[in-house]
Short mmCIF file of C-alpha atoms and ligand atoms in Angstrom, two decimals:
data_model
loop_
_atom_site.label_atom_id
_atom_site.label_comp_id
_atom_site.label_asym_id
_atom_site.label_seq_id
_atom_site.Cartn_x
_atom_site.Cartn_y
_atom_site.Cartn_z
CA UNK B 1 6.78 -26.59 39.64
CA UNK B 2 10.13 -24.89 39.05
CA UNK B 3 11.99 -27.58 41.03
CA UNK B 4 10.58 -30.32 38.83
CA UNK B 5 11.47 -28.35 35.75
CA UNK B 6 15.00 -27.77 36.97
CA UNK B 7 15.37 -31.50 37.71
CA UNK B 8 14.12 -32.40 34.25
CA UNK B 9 16.46 -29.89 32.66
CA UNK B 10 19.48 -31.22 34.57
CA UNK B 11 18.47 -34.74 33.61
CA UNK B 12 18.27 -34.01 29.88
CA UNK B 13 21.06 -31.46 29.58
CA UNK B 14 23.65 -32.66 32.09
CA UNK B 15 25.95 -29.64 31.90
CA UNK B 16 23.25 -27.00 32.29
CA UNK B 17 23.58 -26.61 36.09
CA UNK B 18 19.96 -25.59 36.41
CA UNK B 19 19.13 -24.00 39.71
CA UNK B 20 15.99 -22.36 40.97
CA UNK B 21 16.41 -18.87 42.39
CA UNK B 22 13.85 -17.09 44.55
CA UNK B 23 13.84 -13.40 43.94
CA UNK B 24 13.61 -11.07 46.94
CA UNK B 25 10.55 -9.70 45.29
CA UNK B 26 8.82 -11.07 42.26
CA UNK B 27 8.89 -14.42 40.56
CA UNK B 28 11.01 -17.53 40.76
CA UNK B 29 13.46 -18.05 37.99
CA UNK B 30 15.73 -20.81 36.75
CA UNK B 31 19.40 -20.08 36.13
CA UNK B 32 21.31 -22.17 33.62
CA UNK B 33 24.93 -22.15 32.51
CA UNK B 34 25.39 -19.96 29.46
CA UNK B 35 27.14 -22.50 27.12
CA UNK B 36 24.16 -24.85 27.42
CA UNK B 37 21.57 -22.20 26.66
CA UNK B 38 20.68 -23.30 23.17
CA UNK B 39 20.24 -26.94 24.14
CA UNK B 40 18.12 -25.94 27.15
CA UNK B 41 15.94 -23.76 24.95
CA UNK B 42 15.51 -26.51 22.39
CA UNK B 43 14.30 -28.79 25.16
CA UNK B 44 11.97 -26.16 26.58
CA UNK B 45 10.58 -25.55 23.13
CA UNK B 46 10.04 -29.14 22.10
CA UNK B 47 9.51 -31.23 25.24
CA UNK B 48 5.83 -31.83 25.82
CA UNK B 49 6.03 -31.14 29.56
CA UNK B 50 7.36 -27.66 28.88
CA UNK B 51 5.85 -26.80 25.53
CA UNK B 52 7.05 -23.20 25.67
CA UNK B 53 6.05 -22.10 22.23
CA UNK B 54 6.06 -18.36 22.95
CA UNK B 55 9.10 -16.26 23.75
CA UNK B 56 7.73 -13.05 25.18
CA UNK B 57 10.90 -11.11 25.71
CA UNK B 58 14.63 -11.16 26.15
CA UNK B 59 16.16 -8.55 28.35
CA UNK B 60 19.68 -7.83 29.46
CA UNK B 61 20.65 -6.34 32.79
CA UNK B 62 24.02 -5.03 33.84
CA UNK B 63 25.24 -5.31 37.44
CA UNK B 64 28.34 -3.62 38.76
CA UNK B 65 30.15 -4.98 41.77
CA UNK B 66 29.75 -2.52 44.58
CA UNK B 67 32.36 -1.97 47.26
CA UNK B 68 30.17 -3.04 50.19
CA UNK B 69 28.71 -6.18 48.71
CA UNK B 70 31.38 -7.51 46.44
CA UNK B 71 31.98 -10.60 48.62
CA UNK B 72 28.41 -11.86 48.49
CA UNK B 73 27.88 -14.05 45.43
CA UNK B 74 24.77 -12.22 44.31
CA UNK B 75 26.64 -8.96 43.86
CA UNK B 76 29.32 -9.95 41.39
CA UNK B 77 29.83 -7.75 38.39
CA UNK B 78 27.88 -9.53 35.70
CA UNK B 79 25.38 -9.28 32.90
CA UNK B 80 22.19 -11.23 33.27
CA UNK B 81 20.04 -12.11 30.29
CA UNK B 82 16.47 -13.14 31.05
CA UNK B 83 14.13 -15.03 28.76
CA UNK B 84 10.43 -14.90 29.54
CA UNK B 85 8.87 -18.03 28.09
CA UNK B 86 5.18 -18.80 27.99
CA UNK B 87 3.00 -21.68 27.02
CA UNK B 88 -0.59 -20.80 26.26
CA UNK B 89 -1.42 -24.44 25.70
CA UNK B 90 -0.21 -25.51 29.16
CA UNK B 91 -0.92 -22.14 30.80
CA UNK B 92 2.41 -21.69 32.54
CA UNK B 93 5.43 -19.50 32.15
CA UNK B 94 9.06 -19.41 33.12
CA UNK B 95 11.82 -16.88 33.56
CA UNK B 96 15.03 -18.40 32.33
CA UNK B 97 18.23 -16.58 33.18
CA UNK B 98 21.85 -16.86 32.24
CA UNK B 99 24.81 -15.05 33.68
CA UNK B 100 27.61 -13.64 31.55
CA UNK B 101 30.88 -11.86 32.22
CA UNK B 102 30.86 -8.10 31.65
CA UNK B 103 33.74 -8.31 29.18
CA UNK B 104 32.78 -9.75 25.80
CA UNK B 105 29.46 -11.32 26.76
CA UNK B 106 28.51 -13.91 24.15
CA UNK B 107 25.48 -16.14 23.88
CA UNK B 108 23.93 -18.49 21.36
CA UNK B 109 21.04 -17.04 19.44
CA UNK B 110 17.65 -18.73 19.79
CA UNK B 111 16.25 -17.19 16.60
CA UNK B 112 15.92 -20.64 15.02
CA UNK B 113 13.47 -21.65 17.76
CA UNK B 114 11.45 -18.49 18.26
CA UNK B 115 11.27 -15.90 15.49
CA UNK B 116 10.44 -13.23 18.06
CA UNK B 117 13.98 -13.57 19.39
CA UNK B 118 15.34 -11.71 16.39
CA UNK B 119 14.45 -8.15 17.40
CA UNK B 120 14.75 -8.90 21.13
CA UNK B 121 18.32 -10.08 20.70
CA UNK B 122 19.14 -7.08 18.57
CA UNK B 123 17.82 -4.84 21.33
CA UNK B 124 19.83 -6.67 23.94
CA UNK B 125 22.90 -6.24 21.76
CA UNK B 126 22.13 -2.56 21.24
CA UNK B 127 21.53 -1.73 24.88
CA UNK B 128 23.90 -3.92 26.91
CA UNK B 129 26.22 -5.27 24.25
CA UNK B 130 25.61 -9.01 24.38
CA UNK B 131 26.81 -10.65 21.15
CA UNK B 132 24.50 -13.36 19.89
CA UNK B 133 26.23 -16.02 17.84
CA UNK B 134 24.42 -17.34 14.75
CA UNK B 135 22.02 -14.42 14.76
CA UNK B 136 20.85 -13.82 11.17
CA UNK B 137 21.18 -10.03 11.32
CA UNK B 138 22.87 -8.68 14.42
CA UNK B 139 22.75 -4.91 14.04
CA UNK B 140 21.76 -2.14 16.39
CA UNK B 141 18.00 -1.73 16.45
CA UNK B 142 17.34 1.60 18.18
CA UNK B 143 20.56 3.57 18.30
CA UNK B 144 22.22 4.71 15.08
CA UNK B 145 24.50 2.13 13.48
CA UNK B 146 27.65 4.06 14.27
CA UNK B 147 26.76 4.78 17.90
CA UNK B 148 29.50 4.19 20.43
CA UNK B 149 28.98 2.17 23.59
CA UNK B 150 26.02 0.41 25.08
CA UNK B 151 23.59 2.83 26.77
CA UNK B 152 22.18 0.53 29.44
CA UNK B 153 25.57 -0.40 30.84
CA UNK B 154 25.97 0.99 34.33
CA UNK B 155 29.25 2.66 33.51
CA UNK B 156 28.05 4.11 30.22
CA UNK B 157 29.43 7.49 29.26
CA UNK B 158 27.57 9.17 26.44
CA UNK B 159 29.66 10.35 23.52
CA UNK B 160 30.27 14.07 23.06
CA UNK B 161 28.79 14.52 19.63
CA UNK B 162 27.20 12.54 16.84
CA UNK B 163 27.39 13.63 13.20
CA UNK B 164 28.22 17.15 14.23
CA UNK B 165 25.38 17.46 16.72
CA UNK B 166 26.30 18.06 20.32
CA UNK B 167 24.67 15.40 22.48
CA UNK B 168 24.83 17.29 25.75
CA UNK B 169 25.20 21.03 25.12
CA UNK B 170 26.34 22.52 28.38
CA UNK B 171 24.27 25.69 28.12
CA UNK B 172 21.06 23.69 27.85
CA UNK B 173 21.55 21.27 30.71
CA UNK B 174 21.92 21.25 34.44
CA UNK B 175 25.16 19.35 34.59
CA UNK B 176 25.97 20.14 38.25
CA UNK B 177 22.89 18.17 39.22
CA UNK B 178 24.62 15.06 37.97
CA UNK B 179 27.07 15.51 40.81
CA UNK B 180 24.31 15.84 43.34
CA UNK B 181 24.27 12.25 44.50
CA UNK B 182 28.02 12.14 44.73
CA UNK B 183 28.11 15.31 46.80
CA UNK B 184 25.36 14.00 49.02
CA UNK B 185 27.40 10.90 49.79
CA UNK B 186 30.50 12.97 50.47
CA UNK B 187 28.60 15.16 52.88
CA UNK B 188 27.14 12.15 54.61
CA UNK B 189 30.59 10.64 55.02
CA UNK B 190 32.01 13.92 56.29
CA UNK B 191 29.33 14.56 58.87
CA UNK B 192 28.81 10.94 59.79
CA UNK B 193 25.12 10.87 58.97
CA UNK J 1 -15.79 42.69 -6.39
CA UNK J 2 -17.67 43.91 -9.40
CA UNK J 3 -18.24 47.43 -8.22
CA UNK J 4 -15.67 47.79 -5.48
CA UNK J 5 -12.10 48.83 -5.51
CA UNK J 6 -9.51 47.29 -3.24
CA UNK J 7 -6.31 49.13 -2.66
CA UNK J 8 -3.49 47.42 -0.87
CA UNK J 9 0.24 47.23 -0.86
CA UNK J 10 1.49 44.31 -2.89
CA UNK J 11 3.38 43.03 0.12
CA UNK J 12 0.33 43.11 2.30
CA UNK J 13 -1.69 41.37 -0.33
CA UNK J 14 0.90 38.64 -0.65
CA UNK J 15 1.15 38.28 3.13
CA UNK J 16 -2.60 38.06 3.41
CA UNK J 17 -2.56 35.19 0.96
CA UNK J 18 0.40 33.46 2.51
CA UNK J 19 -0.71 33.65 6.09
CA UNK J 20 -4.14 32.28 5.35
CA UNK J 21 -2.93 29.31 3.40
CA UNK J 22 -0.14 27.85 5.47
CA UNK J 23 0.40 24.28 4.40
CA UNK J 24 2.02 22.19 7.08
CA UNK J 25 3.92 19.04 6.36
CA UNK J 26 2.42 15.69 7.40
CA UNK J 27 4.98 14.71 9.92
CA UNK J 28 4.76 13.81 13.61
CA UNK J 29 7.35 12.37 15.92
CA UNK J 30 5.87 11.33 19.26
CA UNK J 31 2.98 11.91 21.66
CA UNK J 32 2.69 15.58 20.63
CA UNK J 33 1.75 14.44 17.13
CA UNK J 34 -1.45 12.96 18.54
CA UNK J 35 -2.38 16.39 19.82
CA UNK J 36 -1.51 17.89 16.46
CA UNK J 37 -3.85 15.40 14.80
CA UNK J 38 -6.56 16.37 17.26
CA UNK J 39 -6.00 19.98 16.29
CA UNK J 40 -6.48 19.10 12.67
CA UNK J 41 -9.61 17.06 13.33
CA UNK J 42 -13.15 18.37 13.30
CA UNK J 43 -13.40 19.61 16.89
CA UNK J 44 -10.59 22.15 16.67
CA UNK J 45 -10.56 22.31 12.89
CA UNK J 46 -7.35 23.89 11.70
CA UNK J 47 -8.98 24.56 8.36
CA UNK J 48 -10.62 27.60 9.96
CA UNK J 49 -7.22 29.27 9.90
CA UNK J 50 -6.29 27.97 6.49
CA UNK J 51 -3.60 25.68 7.77
CA UNK J 52 -5.34 22.34 7.73
CA UNK J 53 -4.06 21.12 4.41
CA UNK J 54 -1.39 18.71 5.57
CA UNK J 55 0.91 18.09 2.64
CA UNK J 56 2.40 14.70 2.04
CA UNK J 57 5.66 16.02 0.71
CA UNK J 58 8.04 18.73 1.92
CA UNK J 59 8.16 20.24 -1.58
CA UNK J 60 4.59 21.43 -1.33
CA UNK J 61 4.69 22.50 2.30
CA UNK J 62 5.71 25.85 3.72
CA UNK J 63 5.33 25.06 7.39
CA UNK J 64 7.00 22.37 9.42
CA UNK J 65 5.46 21.47 12.76
CA UNK J 66 8.06 19.59 14.73
CA UNK J 67 5.66 17.75 17.01
CA UNK J 68 7.46 15.45 19.36
CA UNK J 69 10.76 14.07 20.57
CA UNK J 70 13.63 14.80 18.22
CA UNK J 71 16.08 11.95 18.58
CA UNK J 72 19.56 12.38 17.20
CA UNK J 73 18.79 9.81 14.55
CA UNK J 74 15.72 11.80 13.48
CA UNK J 75 17.43 15.17 13.66
CA UNK J 76 19.47 14.39 10.56
CA UNK J 77 16.30 13.56 8.64
CA UNK J 78 14.57 16.71 9.88
CA UNK J 79 17.43 18.74 8.49
CA UNK J 80 17.02 17.03 5.11
CA UNK J 81 13.25 17.59 5.12
CA UNK J 82 13.72 21.23 6.02
CA UNK J 83 16.19 21.71 3.20
CA UNK J 84 13.70 20.19 0.78
CA UNK J 85 10.99 22.72 1.61
CA UNK J 86 10.74 25.71 -0.74
CA UNK J 87 11.34 29.13 0.78
CA UNK J 88 9.76 31.07 2.41
CA UNK J 89 9.38 28.39 5.04
CA UNK J 90 8.50 28.40 8.71
CA UNK J 91 9.02 26.06 11.63
CA UNK J 92 6.81 25.64 14.68
CA UNK J 93 8.45 23.73 17.49
CA UNK J 94 5.63 22.02 19.37
CA UNK J 95 6.09 20.67 22.87
CA UNK J 96 8.87 20.65 25.43
CA UNK J 97 10.72 17.88 23.63
CA UNK J 98 11.41 19.79 20.48
CA UNK J 99 11.80 23.05 22.39
CA UNK J 100 14.52 21.87 24.70
CA UNK J 101 14.62 18.12 25.10
CA UNK J 102 11.56 17.81 27.32
CA UNK J 103 11.63 14.97 29.85
CA UNK J 104 14.92 13.85 28.30
CA UNK J 105 16.77 17.12 28.73
CA UNK J 106 19.00 15.93 31.56
CA UNK J 107 19.66 12.23 31.04
CA UNK J 108 18.44 11.45 27.53
CA UNK J 109 21.53 10.26 25.71
CA UNK J 110 19.57 9.83 22.47
CA UNK J 111 17.61 13.09 22.30
CA UNK J 112 18.62 16.31 20.62
CA UNK J 113 18.31 19.12 23.15
CA UNK J 114 16.02 21.32 21.13
CA UNK J 115 15.27 21.22 17.43
CA UNK J 116 16.70 24.74 17.09
CA UNK J 117 20.12 23.08 17.08
CA UNK J 118 19.46 21.93 13.52
CA UNK J 119 16.74 24.16 11.99
CA UNK J 120 15.73 27.78 12.69
CA UNK J 121 12.51 27.93 14.71
CA UNK J 122 9.90 30.68 14.34
CA UNK J 123 7.42 29.84 17.08
CA UNK J 124 7.86 27.77 20.21
CA UNK J 125 4.73 26.18 21.69
CA UNK J 126 5.35 25.06 25.26
CA UNK J 127 3.59 22.16 26.94
CA UNK J 128 3.87 18.44 27.34
CA UNK J 129 1.86 18.00 25.22
CA UNK J 130 0.44 21.44 24.35
CA UNK J 131 -3.33 21.43 24.12
CA UNK J 132 -4.82 22.06 20.68
CA UNK J 133 -5.65 25.60 21.79
CA UNK J 134 -1.96 26.18 22.45
CA UNK J 135 -1.02 24.96 19.00
CA UNK J 136 -3.69 27.19 17.47
CA UNK J 137 -2.21 30.08 19.41
CA UNK J 138 1.11 29.13 17.87
CA UNK J 139 -0.43 29.30 14.42
CA UNK J 140 -1.96 32.69 15.12
CA UNK J 141 1.38 33.98 16.38
CA UNK J 142 3.02 32.75 13.21
CA UNK J 143 0.32 34.39 11.10
CA UNK J 144 0.99 37.71 12.86
CA UNK J 145 4.66 37.28 12.18
CA UNK J 146 4.02 36.61 8.50
CA UNK J 147 1.67 39.59 8.24
CA UNK J 148 4.51 41.88 9.28
CA UNK J 149 6.96 40.56 6.76
CA UNK J 150 7.86 42.41 3.60
CA UNK J 151 9.20 39.97 1.08
CA UNK J 152 9.17 42.32 -1.91
CA UNK J 153 10.29 45.30 0.14
CA UNK J 154 13.29 43.32 1.39
CA UNK J 155 14.09 42.24 -2.12
CA UNK J 156 13.62 45.44 -4.09
CA UNK J 157 14.04 48.37 -1.75
CA UNK J 158 17.61 49.04 -0.71
CA UNK J 159 18.17 49.73 2.97
CA UNK J 160 14.59 48.80 3.72
S1 LIG N 201 6.72 17.22 24.88
FE1 LIG N 201 5.72 15.63 26.11
S2 LIG N 201 3.91 15.07 24.90
FE2 LIG N 201 5.31 16.14 23.52
S3 LIG N 201 6.56 14.57 22.54
FE3 LIG N 201 7.66 15.26 24.35
S4 LIG N 201 7.06 13.84 25.98
FE4 LIG N 201 5.56 13.64 24.33
#
């Protein structure tokens, strides 16, 4: 079914570059180019073959390029935003994904199509820092308004203190354990395990 | 009391009254709050110990049960609520989260590592979540602590 959908999408939105991707585990998804996202969503919402009238969730995921795999296309540094769309009338669903650069990721908001996108996009902004254009009220949703950084970024470093409260008091934590994985790798490299 | 005579120290009398009418504040933060509600419900019945009257405002409460995860965002509000309570006031820290960060103690960027960073704590109740019996034990410990206090003695007697 996804192939037909992708063909229909490419037919109606010529610059969307829809392609079907098989996950190693889990479901198929359709990738589209990020500038065409709003037009693609409008089509998915209104076309009677799709009829996706429910947006279940929007989630952002951050990928860092790793040293070993940076040449394979799947392991670029990127931010992926997934939209899980459902139609109860047609009884089908779809995972729609777009890929964004890690610096200044920007997307069009789909709040005008699905009202549920409002909080989901705010969460995505809060956690991985994707800016949604034309969002009615793009503020942080979980973290405090003056929080620094985006916690679900892979390279996130938590700030030292917030409003005079120490975030990670040294005497209450086991900070050396943080280094555990690093040390493990060093040892493995040293002893050739 | 028509024919009897009761002799007691004023302090002890006051303590007896205070410890048997602890009024906690209605206020729960996470999963531990569910257990606190269970403690207040009919099966465990906090009213037996005189501390079942959950007050809807900090101004009428003299006990704060911090039941649950204290996020940094909430910690500021807890401080405000604590300041609004009239003295003498007590704090029970219920559950690992408010004791020391709980499951979030190592990697939780958003959790305060122990509510004692912002308010003074009288009794710590360990557990994740503590069973109602554990919370009741916490109450009894606090009552013992109150029974040994001397509010008037501290105020009026020099070098007490
Ligand atoms: S201590 Fe455990 S049960 Fe209590 S709030 Fe924390 S995670 Fe929930």
